[in-house]
């Protein structure tokens, strides 16, 4: 079986391959000449774009996997079954992106396995590392039926499907801990991270915003792939996701405002400084505008407006991760006279990861039965 | 040889235990918050410092040796001097770096004529690792490449464990760990209180080579009482300041200057084994005013200690949800 509607050799594919090739060159350069030669990182900015975008953003964008899998297999909400496969695949690519970036970001890439044997349970980084490994493995198992079915390994296929519920539950557990622990990474820097973002509630905020992003990401991808790969959009699924987004966005909004009020005060967001403006941008784009649009039935039930809201949420929540990981440290680093902007090589490697995710998704859509039950 | 189940379990447990003992650090508890029993450290008195930088030069020299904190093939051949003038006459770093573990800085105000005065004055300050009692860097390191000696409290580094994630750099409130970004196989560099010199009966090079007694080495309890005592001295009176070590017989008789009434490192970030005295506020000397008395590891431990409960809740709650919703949607299943 192979989806005849999807053409492989399009200009888009060639572009994706070119970007991946450029990324490959950068990756080799980075391994041979080190971080100093390839990035703009320095002692005051030890973490940059690869952590802020690829890891924090990539993992948040991958949250669709556990949210949808949990909805279908734990809540037994079968309406969402048609989108569970692309959601899991998307999560797998998100984690692959994060793990690959970590490999290139750490100074001793080939010791990436060390946390698995050298446990240090006080370290959030250790918790994060364990979860990346366990959850990527779990995702591979969750995705395996697509491959097994293709290979006609019916016995194994049935077996994995039979144990799917416990596997998904394990995945939900790992994701809950992983999404929140990425926020917990920053708990140890109260003197460095701007009070606009620093909060003891960071783990909760990361978790809730990841769920919010998950719904938009899955919806975005379903609409987009239905256009590109020309299959029918399960419309009630899209509107259902939009309704879910509304609920989670409302919860997240309340949490964020409460957090700001009990921290530096609401006024801190309106001082007009760089950090304050970044905070407002993140909130207006990612939370306030989506909330306003989704609260109107007219926009909540139309494909185009839902698509627009999805883009707002994705941009806004990814911006939140960049704020926590990068911009929120700008004031502190600025006081010390240090500056950071990603180097061209940092940007190319990240672009290559994104290209890989798109390319991988396209290949999967062509050769695997990604959208069962939505054949045209 | 036959092996019954019990023996097998025993052997397996021993094997597992060995694996753990070889790699993992004791797990399952938050880090201690008390001063280790034989804690050693340093006291720096800025009012005694003449800015000769003897400590910097000798720190670099005596750590660019095998097992030293700057050890590397290249550094052992030539210590990693940093030149900022084209003549390359002297080691002149501007900040701590992968090549510099200890730095003397001068902080000036206005006309800068009065030593140890905040207004129209200047002060020296010596920066290096503070050997925190509950170090954020140790708490952050995922592979225990940074560890705190349970007896003497020295915070040391094991380069072969380090994966180079640089979380220690982010976590340390004092910005101490530095990374060799320029190298293809980089290490974290920081003062390790010269612990490679203790076996030979020696102590911190920076204290050994300090001519005025501005930097002294010793047991933290003794350093604390020495520091507290100096705060009670009358400015303008004479005092015999010990040189090199806190209990040293060698003294340097000097006029007592006016101190800020604070021993830095008693409480900051939960307390440190490096203590400082100065005539100007520590904030002006580059110590971040946002650093509180909070033990930083507590902030992450609150999260980590909840994990077992989260696991139980999700597994039980999830299984229950699955069982309840399974029947309800049966009709819709294919
Ligand atoms: S000062 Fe920084 S590097 Fe030194 S022990 Fe404390 S946290 Fe670690
Ligand atoms: S860079 Fe090395 S020493 Fe620092 S936290 Fe990471 S693994 Fe530990
Ligand atoms: S104790 Fe040793 S490593 Fe630390 S600053 Fe002094 S001389 Fe340098």
Coordinates of C-alpha atoms in Angstrom, one line a residue, chain A residues 31-37 41-47 73-78 81 105-109 111-112 114-115 117-127 165 169 172-173 176-177 180-181 184-192 198 203-204 329 332 335-336, chain B residues 23-25 27-31 97 136 138-144 159-167 169-173 175 178-179 181-186 288 290-291 296-297 299-301 303-304 306-307 310-311 314-315 318-319 321-322 325-326 329 333-334:
Chain A
X31 CA 31.5 17.7 16.5
X32 CA 35.0 18.3 15.1
X33 CA 35.6 21.9 16.1
X34 CA 33.4 22.3 19.2
X35 CA 30.7 24.5 20.6
X36 CA 32.8 27.7 20.5
X37 CA 33.4 27.4 16.8
X41 CA 27.1 30.3 23.5
X42 CA 29.3 31.7 26.3
X43 CA 29.8 31.4 30.0
X44 CA 27.0 33.8 30.9
X45 CA 24.7 32.3 28.2
X46 CA 25.4 28.6 28.7
X47 CA 22.1 27.6 27.0
X73 CA -7.1 4.8 24.9
X74 CA -7.6 5.9 28.5
X75 CA -10.8 8.0 28.3
X76 CA -11.9 5.7 25.5
X77 CA -13.1 8.6 23.5
X78 CA -13.1 6.8 20.2
X81 CA -9.2 7.7 17.0
X105 CA 24.3 20.8 22.5
X106 CA 26.2 18.9 25.2
X107 CA 29.9 19.4 25.1
X108 CA 30.7 15.7 25.3
X109 CA 28.1 14.3 22.8
X111 CA 28.7 10.6 26.8
X112 CA 25.0 11.2 26.3
X114 CA 25.9 8.8 31.2
X115 CA 22.8 9.8 33.0
X117 CA 24.0 4.8 34.6
X118 CA 25.2 7.6 36.8
X119 CA 22.0 8.5 38.6
X120 CA 21.8 11.7 40.5
X121 CA 18.3 12.1 41.8
X122 CA 18.6 15.7 43.1
X123 CA 19.1 16.8 39.5
X124 CA 16.1 17.9 37.4
X125 CA 18.4 17.4 34.4
X126 CA 18.7 13.7 35.4
X127 CA 14.9 13.4 35.6
X165 CA -3.9 0.9 27.0
X169 CA -1.0 5.1 30.4
X172 CA 0.8 9.7 29.8
X173 CA 2.6 9.3 33.1
X176 CA 3.2 14.5 32.6
X177 CA 6.4 14.3 34.4
X180 CA 6.5 19.6 34.0
X181 CA 10.1 18.8 34.8
X184 CA 11.2 22.5 37.0
X185 CA 14.7 22.9 35.3
X186 CA 14.4 26.6 35.9
X187 CA 13.3 26.4 39.6
X188 CA 17.0 26.5 40.7
X189 CA 17.6 30.0 39.2
X190 CA 15.5 32.4 41.2
X191 CA 18.2 35.0 41.1
X192 CA 18.7 34.9 37.3
X198 CA 10.3 32.6 37.5
X203 CA 6.1 22.9 36.4
X204 CA 2.3 23.3 36.4
X329 CA 17.6 35.7 31.2
X332 CA 20.4 39.3 34.1
X335 CA 23.7 43.5 33.7
X336 CA 26.9 41.5 33.2
Chain B
X23 CA 28.5 4.7 39.2
X24 CA 25.7 6.2 41.2
X25 CA 25.9 8.5 44.2
X27 CA 20.2 8.2 46.0
X28 CA 16.8 8.9 47.6
X29 CA 17.4 11.8 49.9
X30 CA 17.7 15.6 49.6
X31 CA 21.2 17.0 50.0
X97 CA 37.1 31.6 32.5
X136 CA 23.4 24.4 43.4
X138 CA 26.1 19.6 42.7
X139 CA 22.3 19.6 42.9
X140 CA 22.0 20.4 39.2
X141 CA 24.5 18.0 37.7
X142 CA 22.7 15.0 36.2
X143 CA 25.7 12.6 36.4
X144 CA 27.3 13.7 39.7
X159 CA 35.9 15.2 34.3
X160 CA 35.2 11.7 33.0
X161 CA 31.6 11.7 34.2
X162 CA 30.8 15.2 32.8
X163 CA 28.5 15.3 29.7
X164 CA 28.9 19.0 29.2
X165 CA 25.3 19.9 29.6
X166 CA 26.3 23.2 31.4
X167 CA 23.4 23.0 33.8
X169 CA 26.7 27.0 34.9
X170 CA 23.1 28.0 34.8
X171 CA 22.4 26.8 38.4
X172 CA 25.3 28.4 40.2
X173 CA 24.1 31.8 41.5
X175 CA 28.5 32.2 38.1
X178 CA 33.3 28.0 33.4
X179 CA 33.3 26.0 30.2
X181 CA 33.7 26.4 24.7
X182 CA 36.7 26.8 22.5
X183 CA 37.7 23.1 22.8
X184 CA 36.4 20.1 20.9
X185 CA 36.6 18.0 24.0
X186 CA 35.8 20.6 26.7
X288 CA 24.3 39.6 42.9
X290 CA 19.2 38.7 44.3
X291 CA 21.1 35.9 46.0
X296 CA 18.6 26.3 46.1
X297 CA 18.4 22.6 46.1
X299 CA 13.4 24.6 45.3
X300 CA 13.9 21.6 43.0
X301 CA 13.6 19.0 45.7
X303 CA 9.3 19.1 42.8
X304 CA 11.3 15.8 42.8
X306 CA 6.3 14.8 44.7
X307 CA 7.2 12.4 41.8
X310 CA 2.3 11.6 40.9
X311 CA 3.3 8.2 39.6
X314 CA -1.7 8.7 37.4
X315 CA -1.4 4.9 37.3
X318 CA -5.7 6.3 34.8
X319 CA -6.5 2.6 35.2
X321 CA -10.7 5.9 34.3
X322 CA -10.0 3.4 31.6
X325 CA -15.0 4.6 30.4
X326 CA -14.4 1.3 28.6
X329 CA -18.1 3.6 24.8
X333 CA -15.8 0.6 19.2
X334 CA -15.1 -1.0 15.9

